[in-house]
Coordinates of C-alpha atoms in Angstrom, one line a residue:
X1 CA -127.7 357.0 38.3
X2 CA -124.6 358.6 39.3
X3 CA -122.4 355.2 39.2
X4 CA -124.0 354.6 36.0
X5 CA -122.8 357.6 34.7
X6 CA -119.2 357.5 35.9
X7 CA -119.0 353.6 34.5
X8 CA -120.0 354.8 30.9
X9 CA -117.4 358.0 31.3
X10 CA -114.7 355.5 32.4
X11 CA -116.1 352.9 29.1
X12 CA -115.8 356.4 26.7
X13 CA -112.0 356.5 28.0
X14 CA -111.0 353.2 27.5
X15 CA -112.9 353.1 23.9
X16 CA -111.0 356.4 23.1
X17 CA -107.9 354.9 24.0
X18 CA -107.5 352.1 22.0
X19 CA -109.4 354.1 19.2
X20 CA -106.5 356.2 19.7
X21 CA -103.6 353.4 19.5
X22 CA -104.7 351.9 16.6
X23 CA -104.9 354.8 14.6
X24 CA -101.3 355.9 15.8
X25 CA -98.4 355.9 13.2
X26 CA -96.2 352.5 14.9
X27 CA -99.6 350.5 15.3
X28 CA -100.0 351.3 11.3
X29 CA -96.2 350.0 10.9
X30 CA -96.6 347.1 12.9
X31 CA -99.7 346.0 11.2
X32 CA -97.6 346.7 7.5
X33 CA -94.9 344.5 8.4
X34 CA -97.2 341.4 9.8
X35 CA -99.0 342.2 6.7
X36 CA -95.6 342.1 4.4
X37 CA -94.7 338.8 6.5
X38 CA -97.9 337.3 5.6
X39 CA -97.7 337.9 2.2
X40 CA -94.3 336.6 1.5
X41 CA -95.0 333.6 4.0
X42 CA -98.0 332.9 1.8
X43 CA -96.0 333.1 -1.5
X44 CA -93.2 330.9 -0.1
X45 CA -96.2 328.6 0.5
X46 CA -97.3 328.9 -3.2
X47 CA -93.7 328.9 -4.6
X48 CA -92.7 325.0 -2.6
X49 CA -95.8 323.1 -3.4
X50 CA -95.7 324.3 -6.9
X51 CA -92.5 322.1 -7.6
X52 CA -93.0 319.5 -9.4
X53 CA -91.2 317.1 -7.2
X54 CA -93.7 318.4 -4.2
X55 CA -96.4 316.0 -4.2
X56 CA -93.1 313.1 -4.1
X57 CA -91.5 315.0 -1.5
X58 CA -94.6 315.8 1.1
X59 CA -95.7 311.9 0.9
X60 CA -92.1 310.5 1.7
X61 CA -92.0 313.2 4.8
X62 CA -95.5 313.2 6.1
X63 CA -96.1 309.6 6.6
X64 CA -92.6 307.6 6.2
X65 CA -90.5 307.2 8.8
X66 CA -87.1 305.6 8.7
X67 CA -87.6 303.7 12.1
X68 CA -91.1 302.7 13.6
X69 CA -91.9 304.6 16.7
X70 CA -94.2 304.4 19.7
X71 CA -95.9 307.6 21.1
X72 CA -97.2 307.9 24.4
X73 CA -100.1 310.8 24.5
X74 CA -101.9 312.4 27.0
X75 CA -105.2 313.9 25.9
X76 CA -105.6 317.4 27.1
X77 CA -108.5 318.3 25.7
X78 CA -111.5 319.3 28.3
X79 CA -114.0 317.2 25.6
X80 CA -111.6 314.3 25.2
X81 CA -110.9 312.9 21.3
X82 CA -112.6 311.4 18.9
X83 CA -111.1 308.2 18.0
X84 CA -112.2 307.7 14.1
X85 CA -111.9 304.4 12.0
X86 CA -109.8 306.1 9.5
X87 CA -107.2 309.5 8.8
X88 CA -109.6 311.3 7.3
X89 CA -112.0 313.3 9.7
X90 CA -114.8 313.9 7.1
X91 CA -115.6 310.5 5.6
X92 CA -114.7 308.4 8.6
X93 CA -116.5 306.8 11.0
X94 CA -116.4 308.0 15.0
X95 CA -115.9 304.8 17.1
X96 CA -115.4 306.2 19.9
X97 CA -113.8 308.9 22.3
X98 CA -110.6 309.0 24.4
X99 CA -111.3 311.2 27.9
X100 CA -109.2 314.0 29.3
X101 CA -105.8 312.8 30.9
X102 CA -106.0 309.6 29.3
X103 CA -102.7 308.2 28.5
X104 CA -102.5 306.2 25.2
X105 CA -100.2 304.9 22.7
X106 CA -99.7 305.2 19.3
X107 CA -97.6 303.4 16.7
X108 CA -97.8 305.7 13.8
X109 CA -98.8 309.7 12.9
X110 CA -99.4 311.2 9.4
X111 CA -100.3 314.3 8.1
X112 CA -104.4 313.4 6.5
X113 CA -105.2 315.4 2.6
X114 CA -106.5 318.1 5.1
X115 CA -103.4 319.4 6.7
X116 CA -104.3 317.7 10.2
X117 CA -101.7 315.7 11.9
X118 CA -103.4 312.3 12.9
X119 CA -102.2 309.5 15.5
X120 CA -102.9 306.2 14.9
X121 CA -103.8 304.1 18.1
X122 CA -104.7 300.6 18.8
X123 CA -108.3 302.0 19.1
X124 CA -108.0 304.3 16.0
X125 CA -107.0 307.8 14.9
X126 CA -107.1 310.6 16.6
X127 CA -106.1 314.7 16.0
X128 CA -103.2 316.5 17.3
X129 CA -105.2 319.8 17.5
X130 CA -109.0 320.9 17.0
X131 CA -109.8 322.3 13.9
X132 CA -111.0 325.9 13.4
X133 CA -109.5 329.1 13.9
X134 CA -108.6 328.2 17.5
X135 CA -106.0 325.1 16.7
X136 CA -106.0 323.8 20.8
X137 CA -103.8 320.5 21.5
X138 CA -106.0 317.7 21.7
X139 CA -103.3 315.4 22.8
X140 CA -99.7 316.2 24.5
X141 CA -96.7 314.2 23.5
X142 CA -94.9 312.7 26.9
X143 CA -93.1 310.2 25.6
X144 CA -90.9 308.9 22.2
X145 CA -89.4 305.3 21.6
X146 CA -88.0 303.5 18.8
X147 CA -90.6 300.6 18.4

């Protein structure tokens, strides 16, 4: 009872403390100017794609490149890749998967309508990172040649 006691007094501390920092006056500036950056990232954002040249602009640099390259990719990702029949995730088939330190090439990469950056291999595409909040690298880049 006595442990228990001192381990909830020593819980009380720690929760007081950061209680304590994040209602101090430089946590509240710190959080105002990541706020501020946000903000004007998010309009800068707004502001580019609303040009009318954008749609143009983001095709040309997203999936043309002036000379053809070969990637060489290791995937790093504990549950492998999913190798898909197409660039887009949703609406494409999964034909397969591509284990953990695999090495594999790939003679193109494009950015798919979602944002995701896709490699295409001789088996078929597959994601540079995982999608939700926590972005991980599904494959590493080791190696770049001209094709």
């Amino acid at each position: 009872a006595i442990h228990r006691t001192h381990e909830l007094g020593l819980a009380q501390r720690r929760e007081n403390g950061w209680k304590k920092e994040i209602s101090s006056e430089s946590f509240e500036k710190l959080v105002t100017k990541l706020s501020d950056l946000h903000r004007s990232s998010l309009w800068e954002v707004c502001r580019i794609r609303s040009k009318p040249d954008f749609e143009e602009r983001e095709s040309i640099r997203s999936c043309a490149s002036k000379e053809p390259l070969l990637y060489t990719l290791r995937i790093v990702c504990q549950e492998g890749a999913i190798v898909r029949n197409g660039i887009e995730i949703d609406g494409c088939e999964n034909v397969g998967s591509v284990e953990m330190g695999e090495v594999v090439e790939a003679f193109d990469r494009c950015i798919n309508s979602s944002g995701v950056l896709r490699y295409q291999t001789s088996r078929g595409w597959v994601s540079e990172l995982t999608r939700g909040h926590a972005h991980e690298n599904i494959v590493e880049i080791i190696d770049v040649v001209k094709s």
